[in-house]
Backbone as ProteinMPNN parsed JSONL, in Angstrom:
{"seq_chain_A": "MTADDAPTDDTGDENETADDEIEPADVRAELDRQRSSSGATGAVNRTGDDRSEGTEEFDEGIVELLSTALDTDRAARVYIEVRRRPSATAEEIAAGTGLYPDSVREMLAELRDEGVVERHTHTTDSEDDAFEYTAIPPSELVRVMIDRVRDEFDARLGLDQLPDGRSEPTRRTSRSDPVTITVEEADEASDETPDSDEADDTDEG", "coords_chain_A": {"N_chain_A": [[115.275, 215.23, 115.234], [115.855, 212.627, 117.375], [118.006, 209.757, 118.032], [116.561, 207.998, 119.49], [114.079, 208.584, 118.714], [113.943, 207.595, 116.208], [112.327, 205.881, 113.539], [111.13, 202.58, 113.808], [111.336, 199.306, 112.309], [108.688, 197.6, 112.46], [107.522, 195.585, 111.043], [109.513, 193.851, 110.149], [110.374, 192.781, 112.582], [108.092, 191.444, 113.338], [107.935, 189.51, 111.341], [110.277, 188.071, 111.833], [109.665, 187.091, 114.364], [107.454, 185.584, 113.758], [108.63, 183.711, 112.092], [110.284, 182.481, 113.938], [108.409, 181.243, 115.507], [107.13, 179.428, 113.8], [109.017, 177.788, 112.608], [110.202, 175.801, 114.461], [108.012, 174.081, 114.852], [107.598, 173.126, 112.27], [110.0, 171.804, 111.89], [109.848, 169.827, 113.871], [107.642, 168.429, 112.909], [108.652, 167.521, 110.474], [110.76, 165.914, 111.372], [109.309, 164.006, 112.8], [107.926, 162.87, 110.696], [110.01, 161.779, 109.201], [111.0, 159.951, 111.048], [108.823, 158.247, 111.27], [108.707, 157.314, 108.655], [111.224, 156.045, 108.37], [110.95, 154.149, 110.379], [108.818, 152.619, 109.423], [109.982, 151.677, 107.093], [112.063, 150.166, 108.171], [110.565, 148.253, 109.518], [109.325, 147.018, 107.379], [111.567, 146.006, 106.09], [112.524, 144.253, 108.061], [110.352, 142.535, 108.212], [110.382, 141.577, 105.618], [112.867, 140.275, 105.617], [112.375, 138.32, 107.559], [110.354, 136.938, 106.29], [111.749, 136.011, 104.079], [113.648, 134.326, 105.279], [111.869, 132.523, 106.498], [110.566, 131.52, 104.244], [112.694, 130.311, 102.934], [113.403, 128.297, 104.784], [111.004, 126.902, 104.728], [110.954, 126.048, 102.065], [113.196, 124.36, 102.035], [112.303, 122.398, 103.787], [110.144, 121.374, 102.347], [111.506, 120.385, 100.122], [113.019, 118.35, 101.32], [110.97, 116.671, 102.219], [109.666, 116.012, 99.799], [111.766, 114.811, 98.526], [111.934, 112.385, 99.782], [109.478, 111.342, 99.013], [109.598, 111.374, 96.209], [111.843, 109.953, 95.694], [114.382, 111.051, 94.943], [116.495, 113.926, 95.474], [116.853, 115.555, 93.306], [114.578, 115.109, 91.707], [112.656, 116.204, 93.389], [113.378, 118.931, 93.456], [113.026, 119.645, 90.797], [110.27, 119.236, 90.532], [109.271, 121.185, 92.342], [110.181, 123.529, 91.122], [108.772, 123.489, 88.71], [106.203, 123.77, 89.7], [106.417, 126.325, 90.718], [106.86, 127.831, 88.455], [104.723, 127.718, 86.213], [104.154, 126.265, 82.997], [106.778, 126.348, 82.149], [109.842, 125.968, 80.321], [112.224, 123.3, 79.68], [114.783, 124.366, 79.755], [114.389, 126.719, 81.233], [113.595, 125.617, 83.658], [115.916, 124.259, 84.317], [117.627, 126.434, 84.695], [116.454, 127.552, 86.951], [116.764, 125.585, 88.894], [119.436, 125.015, 88.92], [120.466, 122.755, 87.809], [121.8, 120.574, 85.232], [120.647, 120.98, 81.859], [120.179, 118.586, 80.354], [119.984, 116.7, 82.39], [117.72, 117.654, 83.67], [115.79, 117.301, 81.669], [115.761, 114.515, 81.501], [114.79, 113.883, 84.06], [112.299, 115.12, 83.96], [111.063, 113.537, 82.043], [110.854, 111.117, 83.459], [109.157, 111.912, 85.544], [106.926, 112.514, 84.065], [106.152, 109.98, 83.181], [105.266, 108.941, 85.56], [103.037, 110.419, 85.994], [103.228, 112.827, 87.303], [104.105, 115.169, 86.154], [103.09, 117.14, 83.396], [103.321, 117.559, 79.868], [103.298, 120.122, 77.455], [102.875, 121.378, 74.165], [104.345, 124.234, 72.912], [103.798, 126.534, 70.535], [106.036, 128.268, 68.531], [107.676, 131.003, 66.796], [109.929, 130.069, 65.651], [111.481, 127.237, 63.987], [111.502, 124.926, 65.54], [109.287, 123.703, 67.921], [108.682, 124.571, 71.268], [108.675, 122.736, 74.348], [106.529, 122.915, 77.084], [106.046, 122.679, 80.602], [103.896, 121.504, 83.172], [102.953, 120.899, 86.57], [101.286, 118.558, 88.709], [99.059, 119.375, 91.445], [100.028, 119.391, 94.971], [98.167, 117.847, 96.444], [97.237, 115.93, 94.631], [99.64, 114.761, 94.109], [100.16, 113.363, 96.439], [98.296, 111.313, 96.197], [99.334, 109.981, 93.972], [101.738, 109.097, 95.045], [100.79, 107.344, 96.996], [99.601, 105.404, 95.392], [101.897, 104.444, 94.149], [103.324, 103.32, 96.292], [101.517, 101.331, 97.003], [101.554, 99.748, 94.695], [104.206, 98.849, 94.73], [104.132, 97.444, 97.098], [102.261, 95.44, 96.489], [103.661, 94.19, 94.446], [105.856, 93.122, 95.783], [104.647, 91.277, 97.463], [103.451, 89.625, 95.697], [100.815, 90.097, 94.68], [97.781, 90.282, 92.864], [95.644, 92.49, 91.023], [92.178, 92.745, 91.499], [89.092, 93.064, 89.566], [87.544, 95.025, 90.908], [89.414, 96.548, 92.132], [90.507, 95.496, 94.426], [92.921, 93.305, 95.994], [94.23, 90.047, 95.468], [95.794, 87.061, 96.671], [98.33, 85.495, 94.73], [100.188, 83.614, 95.134], [100.483, 80.342, 96.402], [100.147, 78.987, 99.557], [100.868, 76.692, 102.295], [98.549, 76.732, 103.691], [96.713, 77.641, 101.893], [96.454, 75.659, 100.005], [94.38, 73.38, 98.221], [92.183, 70.961, 99.733], [91.864, 67.553, 99.249], [89.454, 65.048, 99.241], [89.205, 61.664, 99.178], [86.625, 60.115, 98.256], [85.84, 57.782, 96.989], [87.604, 55.735, 97.775], [86.844, 55.431, 100.401], [84.303, 54.341, 100.086], [84.924, 51.871, 98.915], [86.257, 50.661, 100.987], [84.209, 50.36, 102.822], [82.654, 48.549, 101.435], [84.207, 46.257, 101.477], [84.167, 45.474, 104.089], [81.84, 43.848, 104.982], [82.41, 41.37, 103.685], [84.669, 40.484, 104.968], [83.61, 40.029, 107.472], [81.864, 37.905, 106.956], [83.663, 35.921, 106.304], [84.877, 35.492, 108.739], [82.736, 34.423, 110.164], [82.411, 31.969, 108.867], [84.731, 30.643, 109.467], [84.414, 30.236, 112.184], [82.25, 28.489, 112.264]], "CA_chain_A": [[114.805, 213.89, 115.65], [116.945, 211.899, 118.024], [118.11, 208.335, 117.669], [115.477, 207.245, 120.123], [112.829, 208.835, 117.994], [114.005, 207.039, 114.853], [111.263, 204.876, 113.319], [111.566, 201.172, 113.804], [110.634, 198.451, 111.337], [107.923, 196.59, 113.205], [107.171, 194.461, 110.156], [110.608, 192.878, 110.168], [110.361, 192.065, 113.851], [106.967, 190.507, 113.35], [108.264, 188.373, 110.48], [111.243, 187.22, 112.517], [108.966, 186.389, 115.438], [106.603, 184.553, 113.149], [109.483, 182.61, 111.648], [110.744, 181.737, 115.104], [107.322, 180.43, 116.039], [106.713, 178.401, 112.843], [110.107, 176.884, 112.238], [110.312, 174.597, 115.304], [106.906, 173.154, 114.585], [107.875, 172.472, 110.995], [111.11, 170.868, 112.085], [109.337, 168.668, 114.611], [106.789, 167.648, 112.006], [109.515, 166.842, 109.508], [111.455, 164.841, 112.079], [108.339, 162.942, 113.065], [107.632, 162.199, 109.43], [111.164, 160.968, 108.849], [111.045, 158.807, 111.964], [107.762, 157.309, 110.879], [109.089, 156.699, 107.387], [112.32, 155.104, 108.606], [110.432, 153.031, 111.165], [108.031, 151.76, 108.543], [110.914, 150.995, 106.198], [112.737, 149.125, 108.943], [109.617, 147.166, 109.778], [109.151, 146.285, 106.126], [112.778, 145.23, 105.845], [112.557, 143.126, 109.002], [109.33, 141.579, 107.791], [110.857, 140.931, 104.406], [113.915, 139.325, 105.972], [111.746, 137.183, 108.238], [109.648, 136.131, 105.293], [112.735, 135.322, 103.256], [114.165, 133.201, 106.052], [110.807, 131.533, 106.653], [110.337, 130.877, 102.955], [113.821, 129.424, 102.658], [113.259, 127.112, 105.625], [109.852, 126.153, 104.231], [111.347, 125.389, 100.827], [114.08, 123.248, 102.349], [111.482, 121.342, 104.358], [109.391, 120.756, 101.26], [112.446, 119.605, 99.318], [113.345, 117.128, 102.062], [109.795, 115.8, 102.214], [109.444, 115.509, 98.449], [112.871, 113.923, 98.178], [111.538, 111.066, 100.264], [108.342, 110.86, 98.227], [109.971, 111.212, 94.806], [113.049, 109.119, 95.682], [115.634, 111.789, 94.795], [116.467, 115.37, 95.682], [116.743, 116.174, 91.985], [113.171, 115.079, 91.311], [111.923, 117.146, 94.236], [113.665, 120.302, 93.031], [112.38, 119.854, 89.496], [108.827, 119.368, 90.775], [109.009, 122.479, 92.972], [110.406, 124.597, 90.141], [107.652, 123.469, 87.761], [105.055, 124.341, 90.405], [106.633, 127.764, 90.848], [106.843, 128.471, 87.139], [103.905, 126.923, 85.289], [104.429, 126.418, 81.566], [108.198, 126.626, 81.958], [110.562, 125.035, 79.47], [113.274, 122.556, 80.377], [115.907, 125.281, 79.98], [114.028, 127.602, 82.338], [113.625, 124.812, 84.882], [117.324, 124.024, 84.623], [118.183, 127.672, 85.239], [115.91, 127.772, 88.285], [117.228, 124.561, 89.832], [120.885, 124.89, 88.894], [120.831, 121.454, 87.258], [122.083, 120.57, 83.806], [119.413, 120.798, 81.067], [119.962, 117.176, 80.017], [119.524, 116.037, 83.608], [116.34, 118.094, 83.902], [114.921, 116.634, 80.681], [115.628, 113.119, 81.919], [113.918, 113.82, 85.227], [110.947, 115.468, 83.511], [110.508, 112.357, 81.377], [110.467, 110.16, 84.499], [107.985, 112.434, 86.245], [105.784, 112.372, 83.145], [105.722, 108.579, 83.207], [104.564, 108.703, 86.826], [101.848, 111.259, 86.061], [103.458, 113.988, 88.167], [104.333, 116.33, 85.286], [102.464, 117.082, 82.079], [104.052, 118.331, 78.866], [102.466, 120.781, 76.453], [103.638, 121.943, 73.055], [104.187, 125.678, 72.755], [104.161, 126.91, 69.176], [106.841, 129.483, 68.448], [107.975, 131.455, 65.437], [111.052, 129.292, 65.128], [111.118, 125.957, 63.388], [111.287, 123.94, 66.601], [108.322, 124.074, 68.952], [109.203, 124.337, 72.614], [107.812, 121.998, 75.263], [106.302, 123.547, 78.376], [105.68, 121.672, 81.591], [103.107, 121.854, 84.352], [102.979, 119.828, 87.57], [100.037, 118.367, 89.439], [99.123, 119.967, 92.791], [100.501, 118.456, 96.008], [97.124, 116.908, 96.859], [97.257, 114.815, 93.691], [100.931, 114.089, 94.253], [100.002, 112.399, 97.53], [97.592, 110.148, 95.648], [100.279, 109.262, 93.119], [102.689, 108.412, 95.911], [100.09, 106.216, 97.624], [99.477, 104.366, 94.367], [103.218, 103.85, 93.928], [103.624, 102.452, 97.435], [100.651, 100.158, 96.923], [102.046, 98.887, 93.622], [105.421, 98.19, 95.206], [103.726, 96.486, 98.125], [101.655, 94.302, 95.804], [104.69, 93.481, 93.688], [106.683, 92.353, 96.716], [103.875, 90.17, 98.036], [102.877, 88.824, 94.631], [99.371, 90.281, 94.673], [97.174, 90.732, 91.616], [94.494, 93.361, 91.202], [90.867, 92.28, 91.084], [88.394, 94.109, 88.804], [87.046, 96.103, 91.757], [90.528, 97.262, 92.736], [91.084, 94.77, 95.55], [94.026, 92.419, 95.655], [94.11, 88.673, 95.935], [97.106, 86.416, 96.601], [98.561, 84.583, 93.621], [101.043, 82.539, 95.621], [99.791, 79.371, 97.248], [100.883, 78.542, 100.735], [100.375, 75.417, 102.817], [97.181, 76.918, 104.165], [95.803, 77.925, 100.792], [96.342, 74.512, 99.114], [93.073, 72.716, 98.355], [92.159, 69.669, 100.419], [91.147, 66.569, 98.436], [88.925, 63.914, 100.007], [88.963, 60.534, 98.279], [85.38, 59.474, 98.688], [85.748, 56.452, 96.398], [88.333, 54.799, 98.624], [86.042, 55.173, 101.587], [83.229, 53.434, 99.691], [85.492, 50.545, 98.719], [86.559, 50.096, 102.304], [82.952, 49.935, 103.435], [82.183, 47.356, 100.724], [85.018, 45.107, 101.858], [83.947, 45.121, 105.484], [80.951, 42.682, 105.147], [83.073, 40.149, 103.243], [85.572, 40.014, 106.024], [82.787, 39.515, 108.557], [81.371, 36.591, 106.545], [84.785, 34.972, 106.398], [85.066, 35.177, 110.146], [81.648, 33.532, 110.571], [82.668, 30.648, 108.285], [85.792, 30.011, 110.243], [83.89, 29.846, 113.475], [81.378, 27.343, 112.077]], "C_chain_A": [[116.003, 213.131, 116.202], [116.948, 210.449, 117.589], [117.005, 207.528, 118.281], [114.183, 207.411, 119.382], [112.844, 208.236, 116.605], [112.961, 205.951, 114.704], [111.844, 203.471, 113.274], [110.718, 200.392, 112.838], [109.935, 197.34, 112.095], [107.607, 195.373, 112.356], [108.244, 193.393, 110.17], [110.622, 192.088, 111.444], [109.244, 191.045, 113.904], [107.272, 189.281, 112.505], [109.246, 187.43, 111.163], [110.584, 186.422, 113.629], [108.108, 185.263, 114.892], [107.431, 183.376, 112.691], [109.961, 181.773, 112.822], [109.659, 180.827, 115.65], [106.984, 179.272, 115.11], [107.806, 177.363, 112.632], [110.235, 175.674, 113.151], [109.208, 173.585, 115.054], [107.134, 172.412, 113.286], [108.991, 171.439, 111.134], [110.64, 169.616, 112.815], [108.477, 167.785, 113.714], [107.618, 166.868, 111.004], [110.271, 165.683, 110.157], [110.528, 163.667, 112.374], [108.043, 162.159, 111.796], [108.782, 161.288, 109.019], [111.283, 159.743, 109.754], [110.018, 157.752, 111.572], [108.137, 156.574, 109.612], [110.187, 155.671, 107.584], [111.856, 153.903, 109.416], [109.641, 152.064, 110.318], [108.933, 150.988, 107.603], [111.645, 149.873, 106.916], [111.836, 147.946, 109.218], [109.416, 146.333, 108.533], [110.363, 145.421, 105.844], [112.863, 144.028, 106.77], [111.547, 142.071, 108.602], [109.769, 140.833, 106.553], [111.942, 139.917, 104.689], [113.337, 138.096, 106.648], [111.043, 136.29, 107.24], [110.626, 135.363, 104.432], [113.299, 134.119, 103.992], [113.117, 132.115, 106.217], [110.547, 130.785, 105.367], [111.451, 129.903, 102.629], [113.73, 128.152, 103.489], [112.102, 126.25, 105.15], [110.225, 125.377, 102.975], [112.245, 124.192, 101.105], [113.302, 122.091, 102.964], [110.683, 120.61, 103.301], [110.302, 119.886, 100.409], [112.78, 118.293, 100.01], [112.182, 116.148, 102.044], [109.577, 115.18, 100.844], [110.575, 114.598, 98.001], [112.569, 112.5, 98.626], [110.426, 110.48, 99.402], [108.737, 110.54, 96.793], [111.291, 110.477, 94.623], [114.349, 109.915, 95.619], [115.414, 113.268, 95.059], [116.289, 116.097, 94.356], [115.296, 116.207, 91.519], [112.359, 116.077, 92.111], [112.139, 118.577, 93.78], [113.039, 120.613, 91.676], [110.883, 120.049, 89.678], [108.498, 120.736, 91.359], [109.166, 123.609, 91.969], [109.278, 124.649, 89.114], [106.399, 124.039, 88.408], [105.195, 125.85, 90.539], [106.453, 128.487, 89.52], [106.042, 127.609, 86.176], [104.241, 127.262, 83.84], [105.879, 126.818, 81.316], [108.81, 125.571, 81.047], [111.637, 124.322, 80.283], [114.468, 123.454, 80.675], [115.618, 126.223, 81.141], [114.05, 126.856, 83.671], [115.062, 124.534, 85.298], [117.968, 125.261, 85.231], [117.698, 127.915, 86.663], [116.424, 126.795, 89.322], [118.746, 124.469, 89.915], [121.363, 123.549, 88.381], [121.135, 121.581, 85.773], [120.793, 120.336, 83.022], [119.136, 119.34, 80.72], [119.451, 116.397, 81.224], [118.079, 116.401, 83.907], [115.392, 117.406, 82.93], [114.704, 115.172, 81.057], [114.669, 112.983, 83.097], [112.488, 114.167, 84.858], [110.287, 114.285, 82.814], [110.059, 111.319, 82.403], [109.218, 110.627, 85.244], [106.743, 112.378, 85.363], [105.255, 110.947, 83.172], [104.934, 108.262, 84.478], [103.313, 109.556, 86.97], [101.996, 112.475, 86.943], [103.566, 115.267, 87.351], [103.647, 116.088, 83.953], [103.231, 117.989, 81.12], [103.087, 118.867, 77.816], [103.368, 121.376, 75.382], [103.31, 123.412, 72.911], [104.697, 126.063, 71.373], [104.891, 128.244, 69.18], [107.068, 129.847, 66.993], [109.122, 130.676, 64.821], [110.564, 127.952, 64.595], [110.781, 124.917, 64.45], [110.304, 124.481, 67.631], [108.883, 123.699, 70.322], [108.178, 123.576, 73.442], [107.739, 122.75, 76.587], [105.738, 122.509, 79.337], [104.851, 122.282, 82.716], [103.092, 120.646, 85.284], [101.642, 119.753, 88.29], [100.168, 118.993, 90.825], [99.564, 118.932, 93.82], [99.45, 117.447, 96.445], [97.069, 115.7, 95.935], [98.577, 114.057, 93.761], [100.875, 113.053, 95.367], [99.315, 111.137, 97.024], [98.521, 109.315, 94.776], [101.276, 108.477, 93.964], [102.055, 107.202, 96.595], [99.944, 105.072, 96.631], [100.814, 103.675, 94.127], [103.567, 102.886, 95.059], [102.779, 101.183, 97.38], [101.128, 99.2, 95.841], [103.309, 98.147, 94.051], [105.092, 97.127, 96.252], [103.131, 95.239, 97.478], [102.697, 93.491, 95.046], [105.551, 92.618, 94.605], [105.944, 91.141, 97.275], [103.244, 89.284, 96.974], [101.376, 88.891, 94.585], [98.922, 90.789, 93.323], [95.956, 91.573, 91.926], [93.223, 92.688, 90.696], [90.168, 93.383, 90.307], [87.919, 95.266, 89.658], [88.166, 96.837, 92.489], [91.142, 96.56, 93.923], [92.183, 93.831, 95.063], [93.753, 91.033, 96.2], [95.476, 88.006, 95.809], [97.19, 85.475, 95.421], [99.472, 83.435, 94.034], [100.25, 81.621, 96.55], [100.711, 78.979, 98.397], [100.306, 77.223, 101.205], [98.935, 75.545, 103.276], [96.2, 77.125, 103.024], [95.676, 76.761, 99.821], [94.992, 73.83, 99.31], [93.214, 71.35, 99.023], [91.291, 68.715, 99.609], [90.727, 65.394, 99.316], [88.588, 62.803, 99.026], [87.759, 59.756, 98.783], [85.306, 58.049, 98.179], [86.467, 55.427, 97.263], [87.546, 54.473, 99.883], [84.918, 54.208, 101.266], [83.764, 52.024, 99.521], [85.794, 49.88, 100.056], [85.296, 49.602, 102.979], [82.407, 48.692, 102.757], [82.955, 46.113, 101.159], [84.738, 44.646, 103.281], [82.997, 43.94, 105.661], [81.609, 41.381, 104.748], [83.991, 39.606, 104.327], [84.792, 39.452, 107.198], [82.271, 38.127, 108.222], [82.475, 35.543, 106.657], [85.022, 34.569, 107.842], [83.987, 34.221, 110.638], [81.893, 32.109, 110.067], [83.731, 29.911, 109.085], [85.272, 29.527, 111.584], [83.002, 28.609, 113.348], [82.161, 26.094, 111.798]], "O_chain_A": [[117.039, 213.021, 115.547], [116.051, 209.973, 116.893], [116.55, 206.529, 117.723], [113.31, 206.544, 119.396], [111.856, 208.35, 115.881], [112.729, 205.179, 115.635], [112.935, 203.247, 112.749], [109.565, 200.729, 112.567], [110.507, 196.278, 112.341], [107.445, 194.267, 112.873], [107.954, 192.197, 110.198], [110.85, 190.878, 111.432], [109.403, 189.943, 114.429], [106.929, 188.158, 112.875], [109.114, 186.207, 111.109], [110.884, 185.245, 113.829], [108.033, 184.169, 115.451], [107.046, 182.217, 112.85], [110.043, 180.547, 112.745], [109.952, 179.762, 116.195], [106.582, 178.213, 115.593], [107.516, 176.175, 112.494], [110.371, 174.567, 112.631], [109.447, 172.378, 115.047], [106.894, 171.208, 113.203], [108.926, 170.349, 110.566], [110.982, 168.495, 112.438], [108.57, 166.559, 113.752], [107.332, 165.706, 110.713], [110.405, 164.61, 109.57], [110.899, 162.503, 112.224], [107.924, 160.934, 111.823], [108.566, 160.17, 108.551], [111.62, 158.649, 109.302], [110.294, 156.553, 111.547], [107.921, 155.368, 109.493], [110.116, 154.566, 107.047], [112.301, 152.779, 109.185], [109.763, 150.847, 110.462], [108.706, 149.808, 107.335], [111.831, 148.783, 106.374], [112.262, 146.792, 109.165], [109.342, 145.106, 108.598], [110.242, 144.271, 105.422], [113.221, 142.929, 106.348], [111.829, 140.873, 108.642], [109.569, 139.624, 106.433], [111.963, 138.836, 104.1], [113.743, 136.97, 106.361], [111.113, 135.063, 107.315], [110.384, 134.207, 104.085], [113.422, 133.033, 103.427], [113.421, 130.929, 106.093], [110.332, 129.573, 105.374], [111.207, 128.811, 102.116], [113.951, 127.055, 102.976], [112.19, 125.022, 105.159], [109.87, 124.208, 102.824], [112.087, 123.136, 100.493], [113.606, 120.929, 102.695], [110.553, 119.387, 103.34], [109.926, 118.781, 100.018], [112.821, 117.242, 99.37], [112.376, 114.944, 101.874], [109.335, 113.979, 100.728], [110.363, 113.706, 97.18], [112.904, 111.534, 97.94], [110.422, 109.287, 99.097], [108.272, 109.554, 96.222], [111.801, 110.391, 93.506], [115.344, 109.481, 96.2], [114.314, 113.795, 94.894], [115.641, 117.143, 94.301], [114.836, 117.221, 90.995], [111.466, 116.729, 91.569], [111.189, 119.358, 93.722], [112.574, 121.729, 91.445], [110.29, 120.928, 89.053], [107.547, 121.382, 90.918], [108.371, 124.548, 91.965], [108.872, 125.732, 88.694], [105.614, 124.718, 87.746], [104.201, 126.575, 90.48], [105.956, 129.612, 89.473], [106.621, 126.845, 85.403], [104.57, 128.402, 83.511], [106.168, 127.549, 80.369], [108.354, 124.428, 81.007], [111.921, 124.691, 81.422], [115.098, 123.324, 81.724], [116.505, 126.499, 81.95], [114.475, 127.403, 84.689], [115.391, 124.568, 86.484], [118.76, 125.158, 86.167], [118.449, 128.426, 87.494], [116.513, 127.133, 90.502], [119.284, 123.91, 90.87], [122.546, 123.23, 88.501], [120.775, 122.571, 85.136], [119.933, 119.576, 83.467], [117.989, 118.897, 80.782], [118.583, 115.535, 81.09], [117.301, 115.556, 84.347], [114.308, 116.974, 83.322], [113.592, 114.655, 80.943], [113.836, 112.078, 83.127], [111.554, 113.567, 85.389], [109.088, 114.055, 82.976], [109.004, 110.707, 82.241], [108.328, 109.829, 85.537], [105.631, 112.212, 85.864], [104.043, 110.732, 83.183], [104.042, 107.413, 84.467], [102.598, 109.433, 87.964], [100.999, 113.102, 87.302], [103.161, 116.334, 87.812], [103.627, 114.966, 83.446], [103.726, 119.047, 81.508], [102.187, 118.165, 77.355], [104.481, 121.819, 75.663], [102.144, 123.794, 72.802], [105.886, 125.933, 71.081], [104.421, 129.222, 69.759], [106.703, 129.105, 66.081], [109.263, 130.632, 63.599], [109.396, 127.59, 64.736], [109.865, 124.116, 64.267], [110.475, 125.585, 68.148], [109.48, 122.637, 70.496], [106.971, 123.745, 73.268], [108.759, 123.166, 77.137], [105.041, 121.58, 78.929], [105.078, 123.414, 83.146], [103.205, 119.505, 84.834], [100.954, 120.761, 88.457], [101.282, 119.129, 91.331], [99.481, 117.73, 93.568], [99.788, 116.312, 96.783], [96.877, 114.574, 96.393], [98.625, 112.855, 93.502], [101.476, 111.985, 95.254], [99.705, 110.024, 97.38], [98.498, 108.085, 94.834], [101.617, 107.339, 93.643], [102.697, 106.164, 96.757], [100.14, 103.909, 96.982], [100.862, 102.462, 93.925], [104.043, 101.776, 94.818], [103.266, 100.092, 97.676], [101.114, 97.984, 96.034], [103.464, 96.959, 93.768], [105.696, 96.055, 96.282], [103.454, 94.117, 97.866], [102.632, 92.262, 95.004], [105.931, 91.506, 94.237], [106.551, 90.101, 97.529], [102.578, 88.301, 97.3], [100.714, 87.861, 94.463], [99.589, 91.62, 92.706], [95.311, 91.396, 92.96], [93.199, 92.131, 89.598], [90.597, 94.535, 90.37], [87.891, 96.4, 89.178], [87.899, 97.657, 93.368], [92.199, 96.976, 94.397], [92.341, 93.603, 93.864], [93.131, 90.866, 97.249], [96.245, 88.359, 94.914], [96.245, 84.741, 95.134], [99.523, 82.404, 93.364], [99.455, 82.077, 97.371], [101.891, 78.683, 98.209], [99.374, 76.691, 100.602], [98.184, 74.57, 103.251], [95.012, 76.829, 103.151], [94.874, 76.839, 98.89], [94.513, 73.715, 100.438], [94.237, 70.679, 98.889], [90.134, 69.013, 99.314], [91.541, 64.821, 100.04], [87.763, 62.995, 98.134], [87.873, 58.863, 99.623], [84.763, 57.182, 98.864], [85.947, 54.328, 97.453], [87.59, 53.343, 100.369], [84.601, 53.34, 102.08], [83.115, 51.068, 99.946], [85.604, 48.675, 100.22], [85.298, 48.557, 103.63], [81.769, 47.863, 103.405], [82.387, 45.022, 101.199], [85.058, 43.509, 103.627], [83.324, 43.057, 106.454], [81.393, 40.365, 105.41], [84.06, 38.398, 104.554], [85.242, 38.512, 107.852], [82.236, 37.256, 109.091], [82.224, 34.409, 107.065], [85.336, 33.412, 108.121], [84.264, 33.318, 111.427], [81.607, 31.146, 110.778], [83.626, 28.711, 109.339], [85.689, 28.468, 112.054], [83.004, 27.763, 114.241], [81.576, 25.027, 111.614]]}, "name": "protein", "num_of_chains": 1, "seq": "MTADDAPTDDTGDENETADDEIEPADVRAELDRQRSSSGATGAVNRTGDDRSEGTEEFDEGIVELLSTALDTDRAARVYIEVRRRPSATAEEIAAGTGLYPDSVREMLAELRDEGVVERHTHTTDSEDDAFEYTAIPPSELVRVMIDRVRDEFDARLGLDQLPDGRSEPTRRTSRSDPVTITVEEADEASDETPDSDEADDTDEG"}
């Protein structure tokens, strides 16, 4: 048997050919999958960054607006933190705002007096019960601010509230002073007129 007549391994050639045909397709599929995965991840990251920037700008706008409504930036930040974290304690609010706990407690007390924040007692296993705070929604905050402006307006103009909620002036001006008509003096003048006429007639006679 010559070298040309030696048997060849057709199975090995077929396997190599099969591998050559399958491998590129698998590689392309894997590359496509990786591209899709990286593209989706990049899109998510870009979206997340955009949302973070948008949220930060939104928060700063809200803080500026509420600072005007609540008089101070500190009050605005405390209100926003309470809205973000319902039933939060003063220490948790202080940690979220970066303010001192004593300053936060003072501001929470002021906001409670204005009806913006409510305090609830949270029973714990320790001896001291913790206070938790919740804030009214922005729609009610607008009403509170309107009431505050109206009260300040009434106080400056010296207006009192009527039972039906309307206001009436308590200060008297030159236009609001009552006008007094002395009717009696007019009657006396009319009574004296005939006497003077009679005296004139006597003189003429």
